[in-house]
């Protein structure tokens, strides 16, 4: 019954008309019907689906439905998708820091092509396993490498405490040195950590683009990338989750030669940062 519901929902998405105005009676009916189908017919389990729109359109992901339907639809953080599509080109190297289950990493891999590389940094072992599963399903092992570690201000000899998200595993983050993930309320686990400067010092290629979404630990990520930012000047797309982080970044990044463009919603946080140096490759 549930798998039949998934097939029905997928078919219905393709058949129902969409107009330019989301407030029309047709679209309101469509939205209500889709919500009812997701709630009552779609399997509450991990199901292989093809992303319907956006940067990862057509790629396969095994998603928890209905909770991860936003990934299936492909409308996850459309502003970030637009920035990635605008700035990335074939052959580029990108770091996806806080990759969750790899939605952005998969889409970016297709943009940068066989000559490019994507490094997906994800400390939660369950999430990292799912990224590897998605990489294999989409035949992208040469383009996407999973780094199962928390990106931090330093590479610690011992593991660092990480708090998982309870309602959504995407909300997890490092809980150390006074920094806490803003929404996570799940269990604590210990995970490896690495700084970006150390990662590059080990022989890995430096990126032209950093996409950062670490639920409150963004200042620690940047602090551990001082040499990378000073020498290589990658473009930065960063989600900033609280005022203290915004103040720190606003003072710290300009001294490294970066100009900042803030995208601030009505509720103030989280907000998006696009930071670029005049000497960058973009």
PDB file of C-alpha atoms in Angstrom:
ATOM      1  CA  UNK A   1       0.000   0.000   0.000  1.00  0.00           C
ATOM      2  CA  UNK A   2       2.697   2.476   0.985  1.00  0.00           C
ATOM      3  CA  UNK A   3       4.894   1.799  -2.057  1.00  0.00           C
ATOM      4  CA  UNK A   4       1.832   2.093  -4.249  1.00  0.00           C
ATOM      5  CA  UNK A   5       1.270   5.459  -2.594  1.00  0.00           C
ATOM      6  CA  UNK A   6       4.773   6.567  -3.509  1.00  0.00           C
ATOM      7  CA  UNK A   7       4.208   5.615  -7.138  1.00  0.00           C
ATOM      8  CA  UNK A   8       0.849   7.394  -7.111  1.00  0.00           C
ATOM      9  CA  UNK A   9       2.393  10.567  -5.681  1.00  0.00           C
ATOM     10  CA  UNK A  10       5.167  10.552  -8.263  1.00  0.00           C
ATOM     11  CA  UNK A  11       2.628  10.120 -11.076  1.00  0.00           C
ATOM     12  CA  UNK A  12       0.347  12.787  -9.659  1.00  0.00           C
ATOM     13  CA  UNK A  13       3.176  15.312  -9.480  1.00  0.00           C
ATOM     14  CA  UNK A  14       3.710  14.920 -13.201  1.00  0.00           C
ATOM     15  CA  UNK A  15       0.040  15.094 -14.130  1.00  0.00           C
ATOM     16  CA  UNK A  16      -1.324  17.957 -12.049  1.00  0.00           C
ATOM     17  CA  UNK A  17      -1.123  21.354 -13.773  1.00  0.00           C
ATOM     18  CA  UNK A  18       0.885  24.198 -12.297  1.00  0.00           C
ATOM     19  CA  UNK A  19       0.208  27.869 -13.015  1.00  0.00           C
ATOM     20  CA  UNK A  20       2.401  30.904 -12.393  1.00  0.00           C
ATOM     21  CA  UNK A  21       0.267  32.029  -9.465  1.00  0.00           C
ATOM     22  CA  UNK A  22       0.634  29.699  -6.452  1.00  0.00           C
ATOM     23  CA  UNK A  23      -2.583  31.114  -4.930  1.00  0.00           C
ATOM     24  CA  UNK A  24      -4.849  29.854  -7.716  1.00  0.00           C
ATOM     25  CA  UNK A  25      -7.496  27.310  -6.799  1.00  0.00           C
ATOM     26  CA  UNK A  26      -5.769  24.717  -9.008  1.00  0.00           C
ATOM     27  CA  UNK A  27      -2.469  25.038  -7.175  1.00  0.00           C
ATOM     28  CA  UNK A  28      -4.091  25.168  -3.731  1.00  0.00           C
ATOM     29  CA  UNK A  29      -5.943  21.953  -4.518  1.00  0.00           C
ATOM     30  CA  UNK A  30      -2.733  20.414  -5.856  1.00  0.00           C
ATOM     31  CA  UNK A  31      -0.827  21.327  -2.690  1.00  0.00           C
ATOM     32  CA  UNK A  32      -3.526  19.902  -0.394  1.00  0.00           C
ATOM     33  CA  UNK A  33      -3.721  16.685  -2.425  1.00  0.00           C
ATOM     34  CA  UNK A  34       0.052  16.225  -2.390  1.00  0.00           C
ATOM     35  CA  UNK A  35       0.212  16.827   1.371  1.00  0.00           C
ATOM     36  CA  UNK A  36      -2.581  14.314   2.026  1.00  0.00           C
ATOM     37  CA  UNK A  37      -0.897  11.700  -0.165  1.00  0.00           C
ATOM     38  CA  UNK A  38       2.487  12.181   1.532  1.00  0.00           C
ATOM     39  CA  UNK A  39       0.895  11.898   4.987  1.00  0.00           C
ATOM     40  CA  UNK A  40      -1.319   8.901   4.292  1.00  0.00           C
ATOM     41  CA  UNK A  41       0.026   6.861   1.399  1.00  0.00           C
ATOM     42  CA  UNK A  42       3.775   7.420   1.015  1.00  0.00           C
ATOM     43  CA  UNK A  43       5.945   4.838   2.833  1.00  0.00           C
ATOM     44  CA  UNK A  44       7.439   5.954   6.127  1.00  0.00           C
ATOM     45  CA  UNK A  45      10.808   4.449   5.337  1.00  0.00           C
ATOM     46  CA  UNK A  46      13.843   5.097   3.184  1.00  0.00           C
ATOM     47  CA  UNK A  47      12.810   4.930  -0.459  1.00  0.00           C
ATOM     48  CA  UNK A  48      14.875   5.419  -3.614  1.00  0.00           C
ATOM     49  CA  UNK A  49      13.597   8.451  -5.533  1.00  0.00           C
ATOM     50  CA  UNK A  50      14.888  10.692  -8.293  1.00  0.00           C
ATOM     51  CA  UNK A  51      15.233  14.365  -7.403  1.00  0.00           C
ATOM     52  CA  UNK A  52      12.586  16.256  -9.350  1.00  0.00           C
ATOM     53  CA  UNK A  53      14.068  19.738  -9.755  1.00  0.00           C
ATOM     54  CA  UNK A  54      17.094  21.890  -9.106  1.00  0.00           C
ATOM     55  CA  UNK A  55      20.824  21.276  -9.012  1.00  0.00           C
ATOM     56  CA  UNK A  56      20.463  17.526  -8.389  1.00  0.00           C
ATOM     57  CA  UNK A  57      17.548  16.932 -10.760  1.00  0.00           C
ATOM     58  CA  UNK A  58      17.381  13.327 -11.951  1.00  0.00           C
ATOM     59  CA  UNK A  59      19.900  12.000  -9.429  1.00  0.00           C
ATOM     60  CA  UNK A  60      18.932   9.132  -7.120  1.00  0.00           C
ATOM     61  CA  UNK A  61      18.663   9.471  -3.348  1.00  0.00           C
ATOM     62  CA  UNK A  62      17.347   7.077  -0.713  1.00  0.00           C
ATOM     63  CA  UNK A  63      15.255   9.348   1.487  1.00  0.00           C
ATOM     64  CA  UNK A  64      13.177   9.124   4.639  1.00  0.00           C
ATOM     65  CA  UNK A  65       9.655   9.924   3.474  1.00  0.00           C
ATOM     66  CA  UNK A  66       7.743  12.029   4.122  1.00  0.00           C
ATOM     67  CA  UNK A  67      10.280  13.896   6.328  1.00  0.00           C
ATOM     68  CA  UNK A  68      12.823  14.413   3.528  1.00  0.00           C
ATOM     69  CA  UNK A  69      10.335  15.159   0.775  1.00  0.00           C
ATOM     70  CA  UNK A  70      11.955  18.605   0.387  1.00  0.00           C
ATOM     71  CA  UNK A  71      15.051  16.857  -0.959  1.00  0.00           C
ATOM     72  CA  UNK A  72      12.968  14.743  -3.315  1.00  0.00           C
ATOM     73  CA  UNK A  73      11.254  17.856  -4.661  1.00  0.00           C
ATOM     74  CA  UNK A  74      14.634  19.514  -5.113  1.00  0.00           C
ATOM     75  CA  UNK A  75      13.566  22.806  -3.544  1.00  0.00           C
ATOM     76  CA  UNK A  76      16.018  22.618  -0.627  1.00  0.00           C
ATOM     77  CA  UNK A  77      17.681  26.037  -0.085  1.00  0.00           C
ATOM     78  CA  UNK A  78      17.052  27.338  -3.610  1.00  0.00           C
ATOM     79  CA  UNK A  79      19.244  30.406  -3.023  1.00  0.00           C
ATOM     80  CA  UNK A  80      22.254  28.186  -2.339  1.00  0.00           C
ATOM     81  CA  UNK A  81      21.473  26.078  -5.389  1.00  0.00           C
ATOM     82  CA  UNK A  82      21.342  29.233  -7.517  1.00  0.00           C
ATOM     83  CA  UNK A  83      24.700  30.470  -6.199  1.00  0.00           C
ATOM     84  CA  UNK A  84      26.374  27.125  -6.820  1.00  0.00           C
ATOM     85  CA  UNK A  85      24.983  26.945 -10.339  1.00  0.00           C
ATOM     86  CA  UNK A  86      26.151  30.508 -11.013  1.00  0.00           C
ATOM     87  CA  UNK A  87      29.723  30.204  -9.784  1.00  0.00           C
ATOM     88  CA  UNK A  88      30.762  26.611 -10.377  1.00  0.00           C
ATOM     89  CA  UNK A  89      32.152  25.424 -13.697  1.00  0.00           C
ATOM     90  CA  UNK A  90      33.539  22.141 -15.023  1.00  0.00           C
ATOM     91  CA  UNK A  91      36.884  21.278 -13.500  1.00  0.00           C
ATOM     92  CA  UNK A  92      36.374  23.183 -10.241  1.00  0.00           C
ATOM     93  CA  UNK A  93      37.043  21.787  -6.773  1.00  0.00           C
ATOM     94  CA  UNK A  94      34.415  22.361  -4.081  1.00  0.00           C
ATOM     95  CA  UNK A  95      34.192  21.529  -0.383  1.00  0.00           C
ATOM     96  CA  UNK A  96      30.692  20.778   0.957  1.00  0.00           C
ATOM     97  CA  UNK A  97      31.103  21.227   4.711  1.00  0.00           C
ATOM     98  CA  UNK A  98      28.171  19.844   6.621  1.00  0.00           C
ATOM     99  CA  UNK A  99      27.022  17.691   3.726  1.00  0.00           C
ATOM    100  CA  UNK A 100      24.160  15.885   5.526  1.00  0.00           C
ATOM    101  CA  UNK A 101      23.138  13.188   2.988  1.00  0.00           C
ATOM    102  CA  UNK A 102      24.892  14.745   0.002  1.00  0.00           C
ATOM    103  CA  UNK A 103      22.142  16.647  -1.828  1.00  0.00           C
ATOM    104  CA  UNK A 104      24.468  19.522  -2.693  1.00  0.00           C
ATOM    105  CA  UNK A 105      27.543  17.339  -3.140  1.00  0.00           C
ATOM    106  CA  UNK A 106      25.758  15.223  -5.747  1.00  0.00           C
ATOM    107  CA  UNK A 107      24.465  18.232  -7.652  1.00  0.00           C
ATOM    108  CA  UNK A 108      27.836  19.983  -7.563  1.00  0.00           C
ATOM    109  CA  UNK A 109      29.577  16.830  -8.798  1.00  0.00           C
ATOM    110  CA  UNK A 110      27.475  16.921 -11.926  1.00  0.00           C
ATOM    111  CA  UNK A 111      28.285  20.606 -12.495  1.00  0.00           C
ATOM    112  CA  UNK A 112      32.073  20.251 -12.077  1.00  0.00           C
ATOM    113  CA  UNK A 113      32.119  17.094 -14.185  1.00  0.00           C
ATOM    114  CA  UNK A 114      34.778  14.428 -14.513  1.00  0.00           C
ATOM    115  CA  UNK A 115      37.620  16.937 -14.290  1.00  0.00           C
ATOM    116  CA  UNK A 116      36.339  18.401 -11.021  1.00  0.00           C
ATOM    117  CA  UNK A 117      36.147  17.109  -7.445  1.00  0.00           C
ATOM    118  CA  UNK A 118      33.786  17.477  -4.512  1.00  0.00           C
ATOM    119  CA  UNK A 119      34.795  16.735  -0.925  1.00  0.00           C
ATOM    120  CA  UNK A 120      31.761  16.081   1.269  1.00  0.00           C
ATOM    121  CA  UNK A 121      32.627  16.651   4.946  1.00  0.00           C
ATOM    122  CA  UNK A 122      30.102  14.962   7.249  1.00  0.00           C
ATOM    123  CA  UNK A 123      30.827  13.850  10.846  1.00  0.00           C
ATOM    124  CA  UNK A 124      27.609  11.938  11.585  1.00  0.00           C
ATOM    125  CA  UNK A 125      28.404   8.311  10.658  1.00  0.00           C
ATOM    126  CA  UNK A 126      24.825   7.532   9.604  1.00  0.00           C
ATOM    127  CA  UNK A 127      24.720  10.545   7.286  1.00  0.00           C
ATOM    128  CA  UNK A 128      28.160   9.738   5.870  1.00  0.00           C
ATOM    129  CA  UNK A 129      27.040   6.188   5.082  1.00  0.00           C
ATOM    130  CA  UNK A 130      24.037   7.547   3.212  1.00  0.00           C
ATOM    131  CA  UNK A 131      26.232   9.890   1.155  1.00  0.00           C
ATOM    132  CA  UNK A 132      28.404   6.928   0.124  1.00  0.00           C
ATOM    133  CA  UNK A 133      25.274   5.028  -0.829  1.00  0.00           C
ATOM    134  CA  UNK A 134      24.118   7.931  -3.012  1.00  0.00           C
ATOM    135  CA  UNK A 135      27.547   8.253  -4.618  1.00  0.00           C
ATOM    136  CA  UNK A 136      27.538   4.593  -5.576  1.00  0.00           C
ATOM    137  CA  UNK A 137      23.968   4.656  -6.893  1.00  0.00           C
ATOM    138  CA  UNK A 138      24.749   7.619  -9.152  1.00  0.00           C
ATOM    139  CA  UNK A 139      28.149   6.276 -10.279  1.00  0.00           C
ATOM    140  CA  UNK A 140      30.062   9.265  -8.916  1.00  0.00           C
ATOM    141  CA  UNK A 141      32.924   7.716  -6.902  1.00  0.00           C
ATOM    142  CA  UNK A 142      35.594   9.459  -8.981  1.00  0.00           C
ATOM    143  CA  UNK A 143      34.078  12.882  -8.392  1.00  0.00           C
ATOM    144  CA  UNK A 144      32.836  12.842  -4.779  1.00  0.00           C
ATOM    145  CA  UNK A 145      34.930  11.891  -1.767  1.00  0.00           C
ATOM    146  CA  UNK A 146      33.371  11.613   1.684  1.00  0.00           C
ATOM    147  CA  UNK A 147      35.443  12.939   4.580  1.00  0.00           C
ATOM    148  CA  UNK A 148      33.884  11.517   7.731  1.00  0.00           C
ATOM    149  CA  UNK A 149      35.021  14.193  10.167  1.00  0.00           C
ATOM    150  CA  UNK A 150      33.888  17.459  11.691  1.00  0.00           C
ATOM    151  CA  UNK A 151      35.623  20.477  10.195  1.00  0.00           C
ATOM    152  CA  UNK A 152      36.996  22.407  13.156  1.00  0.00           C
ATOM    153  CA  UNK A 153      39.504  25.075  14.122  1.00  0.00           C
ATOM    154  CA  UNK A 154      42.177  22.422  14.655  1.00  0.00           C
ATOM    155  CA  UNK A 155      42.757  18.749  14.048  1.00  0.00           C
ATOM    156  CA  UNK A 156      42.370  17.202  17.494  1.00  0.00           C
ATOM    157  CA  UNK A 157      44.226  14.072  18.568  1.00  0.00           C
ATOM    158  CA  UNK A 158      41.136  12.920  20.413  1.00  0.00           C
ATOM    159  CA  UNK A 159      37.615  12.974  19.035  1.00  0.00           C
ATOM    160  CA  UNK A 160      35.337  15.943  19.640  1.00  0.00           C
ATOM    161  CA  UNK A 161      31.794  15.845  21.076  1.00  0.00           C
ATOM    162  CA  UNK A 162      29.080  16.080  18.463  1.00  0.00           C
ATOM    163  CA  UNK A 163      25.385  16.442  19.207  1.00  0.00           C
ATOM    164  CA  UNK A 164      23.000  14.832  16.770  1.00  0.00           C
ATOM    165  CA  UNK A 165      19.758  16.339  15.621  1.00  0.00           C
ATOM    166  CA  UNK A 166      16.756  14.612  17.113  1.00  0.00           C
ATOM    167  CA  UNK A 167      14.007  15.572  14.663  1.00  0.00           C
ATOM    168  CA  UNK A 168      16.380  15.967  11.706  1.00  0.00           C
ATOM    169  CA  UNK A 169      19.910  14.628  11.415  1.00  0.00           C
ATOM    170  CA  UNK A 170      20.782  17.712   9.370  1.00  0.00           C
ATOM    171  CA  UNK A 171      20.649  19.748  12.621  1.00  0.00           C
ATOM    172  CA  UNK A 172      23.645  18.091  14.286  1.00  0.00           C
ATOM    173  CA  UNK A 173      26.884  19.885  15.088  1.00  0.00           C
ATOM    174  CA  UNK A 174      29.997  19.974  17.247  1.00  0.00           C
ATOM    175  CA  UNK A 175      29.261  20.817  20.876  1.00  0.00           C
ATOM    176  CA  UNK A 176      32.613  22.056  22.187  1.00  0.00           C
ATOM    177  CA  UNK A 177      34.638  25.162  23.104  1.00  0.00           C
ATOM    178  CA  UNK A 178      31.480  27.129  23.834  1.00  0.00           C
ATOM    179  CA  UNK A 179      29.914  26.454  20.438  1.00  0.00           C
ATOM    180  CA  UNK A 180      26.680  24.487  20.245  1.00  0.00           C
ATOM    181  CA  UNK A 181      24.454  23.432  17.344  1.00  0.00           C
ATOM    182  CA  UNK A 182      21.475  25.750  17.445  1.00  0.00           C
ATOM    183  CA  UNK A 183      18.695  23.173  17.004  1.00  0.00           C
ATOM    184  CA  UNK A 184      20.208  19.798  17.902  1.00  0.00           C
ATOM    185  CA  UNK A 185      18.736  17.988  20.900  1.00  0.00           C
ATOM    186  CA  UNK A 186      19.742  14.379  20.221  1.00  0.00           C
ATOM    187  CA  UNK A 187      22.422  12.140  21.639  1.00  0.00           C
ATOM    188  CA  UNK A 188      26.087  13.067  22.017  1.00  0.00           C
ATOM    189  CA  UNK A 189      28.666  11.044  20.108  1.00  0.00           C
ATOM    190  CA  UNK A 190      32.415  11.492  19.579  1.00  0.00           C
ATOM    191  CA  UNK A 191      33.643  12.174  16.047  1.00  0.00           C
ATOM    192  CA  UNK A 192      37.018  12.855  14.392  1.00  0.00           C
ATOM    193  CA  UNK A 193      37.874  16.463  13.600  1.00  0.00           C
ATOM    194  CA  UNK A 194      40.102  18.140  11.051  1.00  0.00           C
ATOM    195  CA  UNK A 195      40.937  21.705  10.097  1.00  0.00           C
ATOM    196  CA  UNK A 196      40.833  22.664   6.438  1.00  0.00           C
ATOM    197  CA  UNK A 197      44.445  23.867   6.581  1.00  0.00           C
ATOM    198  CA  UNK A 198      45.526  20.451   7.879  1.00  0.00           C
ATOM    199  CA  UNK A 199      43.401  18.678   5.267  1.00  0.00           C
ATOM    200  CA  UNK A 200      45.192  20.543   2.479  1.00  0.00           C
ATOM    201  CA  UNK A 201      48.591  20.084   4.149  1.00  0.00           C
ATOM    202  CA  UNK A 202      48.022  16.328   3.854  1.00  0.00           C
ATOM    203  CA  UNK A 203      48.116  16.654   0.073  1.00  0.00           C
ATOM    204  CA  UNK A 204      44.474  17.264  -0.819  1.00  0.00           C
ATOM    205  CA  UNK A 205      43.660  19.896  -3.465  1.00  0.00           C
ATOM    206  CA  UNK A 206      42.560  23.328  -2.321  1.00  0.00           C
ATOM    207  CA  UNK A 207      39.017  24.335  -3.304  1.00  0.00           C
ATOM    208  CA  UNK A 208      37.796  27.223  -5.388  1.00  0.00           C
ATOM    209  CA  UNK A 209      34.523  27.168  -3.420  1.00  0.00           C
ATOM    210  CA  UNK A 210      33.535  26.475   0.181  1.00  0.00           C
ATOM    211  CA  UNK A 211      29.902  25.743   1.042  1.00  0.00           C
ATOM    212  CA  UNK A 212      29.512  25.775   4.837  1.00  0.00           C
ATOM    213  CA  UNK A 213      26.453  24.776   6.850  1.00  0.00           C
ATOM    214  CA  UNK A 214      27.455  23.447  10.264  1.00  0.00           C
ATOM    215  CA  UNK A 215      24.571  24.607  12.472  1.00  0.00           C
ATOM    216  CA  UNK A 216      26.473  27.131  14.582  1.00  0.00           C
ATOM    217  CA  UNK A 217      30.124  26.056  14.268  1.00  0.00           C
ATOM    218  CA  UNK A 218      30.927  28.211  11.232  1.00  0.00           C
ATOM    219  CA  UNK A 219      33.464  30.405  13.043  1.00  0.00           C
ATOM    220  CA  UNK A 220      35.505  27.336  13.986  1.00  0.00           C
ATOM    221  CA  UNK A 221      35.485  26.144  10.365  1.00  0.00           C
ATOM    222  CA  UNK A 222      36.817  29.491   9.149  1.00  0.00           C
ATOM    223  CA  UNK A 223      39.370  29.810  11.956  1.00  0.00           C
ATOM    224  CA  UNK A 224      40.859  26.476  10.886  1.00  0.00           C
ATOM    225  CA  UNK A 225      41.165  27.664   7.275  1.00  0.00           C
ATOM    226  CA  UNK A 226      43.271  30.794   7.730  1.00  0.00           C
ATOM    227  CA  UNK A 227      46.037  29.700   5.370  1.00  0.00           C
ATOM    228  CA  UNK A 228      43.541  28.425   2.792  1.00  0.00           C
ATOM    229  CA  UNK A 229      41.675  31.742   2.806  1.00  0.00           C
ATOM    230  CA  UNK A 230      44.834  33.858   2.788  1.00  0.00           C
ATOM    231  CA  UNK A 231      46.566  31.969  -0.035  1.00  0.00           C
ATOM    232  CA  UNK A 232      43.885  30.397  -2.234  1.00  0.00           C
ATOM    233  CA  UNK A 233      40.966  32.819  -1.717  1.00  0.00           C
ATOM    234  CA  UNK A 234      38.040  30.416  -2.343  1.00  0.00           C
ATOM    235  CA  UNK A 235      34.528  31.765  -2.741  1.00  0.00           C
ATOM    236  CA  UNK A 236      32.554  31.211   0.485  1.00  0.00           C
ATOM    237  CA  UNK A 237      28.845  30.408   0.740  1.00  0.00           C
ATOM    238  CA  UNK A 238      28.112  30.115   4.454  1.00  0.00           C
ATOM    239  CA  UNK A 239      24.991  29.798   6.564  1.00  0.00           C
ATOM    240  CA  UNK A 240      25.426  31.830   9.756  1.00  0.00           C
ATOM    241  CA  UNK A 241      23.194  30.836  12.637  1.00  0.00           C
ATOM    242  CA  UNK A 242      23.522  33.473  15.355  1.00  0.00           C
ATOM    243  CA  UNK A 243      24.532  37.068  16.014  1.00  0.00           C
ATOM    244  CA  UNK A 244      27.822  36.314  17.762  1.00  0.00           C
ATOM    245  CA  UNK A 245      29.048  34.363  14.729  1.00  0.00           C
ATOM    246  CA  UNK A 246      27.939  37.147  12.384  1.00  0.00           C
ATOM    247  CA  UNK A 247      29.881  39.739  14.388  1.00  0.00           C
ATOM    248  CA  UNK A 248      33.022  37.602  14.485  1.00  0.00           C
ATOM    249  CA  UNK A 249      32.899  36.861  10.759  1.00  0.00           C
ATOM    250  CA  UNK A 250      32.174  40.515   9.951  1.00  0.00           C
ATOM    251  CA  UNK A 251      35.402  41.524  11.691  1.00  0.00           C
ATOM    252  CA  UNK A 252      37.605  38.553  10.761  1.00  0.00           C
ATOM    253  CA  UNK A 253      36.982  37.955   7.053  1.00  0.00           C
ATOM    254  CA  UNK A 254      37.730  41.498   5.785  1.00  0.00           C
ATOM    255  CA  UNK A 255      41.210  41.305   7.331  1.00  0.00           C
ATOM    256  CA  UNK A 256      41.792  38.286   5.052  1.00  0.00           C
ATOM    257  CA  UNK A 257      40.883  40.312   1.976  1.00  0.00           C
ATOM    258  CA  UNK A 258      37.235  39.347   1.591  1.00  0.00           C
ATOM    259  CA  UNK A 259      34.199  41.387   0.617  1.00  0.00           C
ATOM    260  CA  UNK A 260      30.927  40.218   2.137  1.00  0.00           C
ATOM    261  CA  UNK A 261      27.361  40.168   0.873  1.00  0.00           C
ATOM    262  CA  UNK A 262      24.765  39.254   3.503  1.00  0.00           C
ATOM    263  CA  UNK A 263      21.362  37.794   2.625  1.00  0.00           C
ATOM    264  CA  UNK A 264      19.294  38.476   5.747  1.00  0.00           C
ATOM    265  CA  UNK A 265      15.724  37.151   6.182  1.00  0.00           C
ATOM    266  CA  UNK A 266      13.009  38.901   8.152  1.00  0.00           C
ATOM    267  CA  UNK A 267      13.678  36.669  11.161  1.00  0.00           C
ATOM    268  CA  UNK A 268      17.397  37.651  11.011  1.00  0.00           C
ATOM    269  CA  UNK A 269      18.876  34.157  11.536  1.00  0.00           C
ATOM    270  CA  UNK A 270      19.975  31.939  10.017  1.00  0.00           C
ATOM    271  CA  UNK A 271      21.328  34.242   7.349  1.00  0.00           C
ATOM    272  CA  UNK A 272      23.394  33.568   4.253  1.00  0.00           C
ATOM    273  CA  UNK A 273      26.852  34.954   3.560  1.00  0.00           C
ATOM    274  CA  UNK A 274      28.483  35.196   0.151  1.00  0.00           C
ATOM    275  CA  UNK A 275      32.124  36.206   0.615  1.00  0.00           C
ATOM    276  CA  UNK A 276      34.570  36.774  -2.221  1.00  0.00           C
ATOM    277  CA  UNK A 277      38.098  38.099  -2.584  1.00  0.00           C
ATOM    278  CA  UNK A 278      38.997  40.296  -5.574  1.00  0.00           C
ATOM    279  CA  UNK A 279      41.803  37.895  -6.468  1.00  0.00           C
ATOM    280  CA  UNK A 280      39.581  34.788  -6.438  1.00  0.00           C
ATOM    281  CA  UNK A 281      39.047  32.613  -9.484  1.00  0.00           C
ATOM    282  CA  UNK A 282      35.430  33.828  -9.896  1.00  0.00           C
TER     283      UNK A 282
END
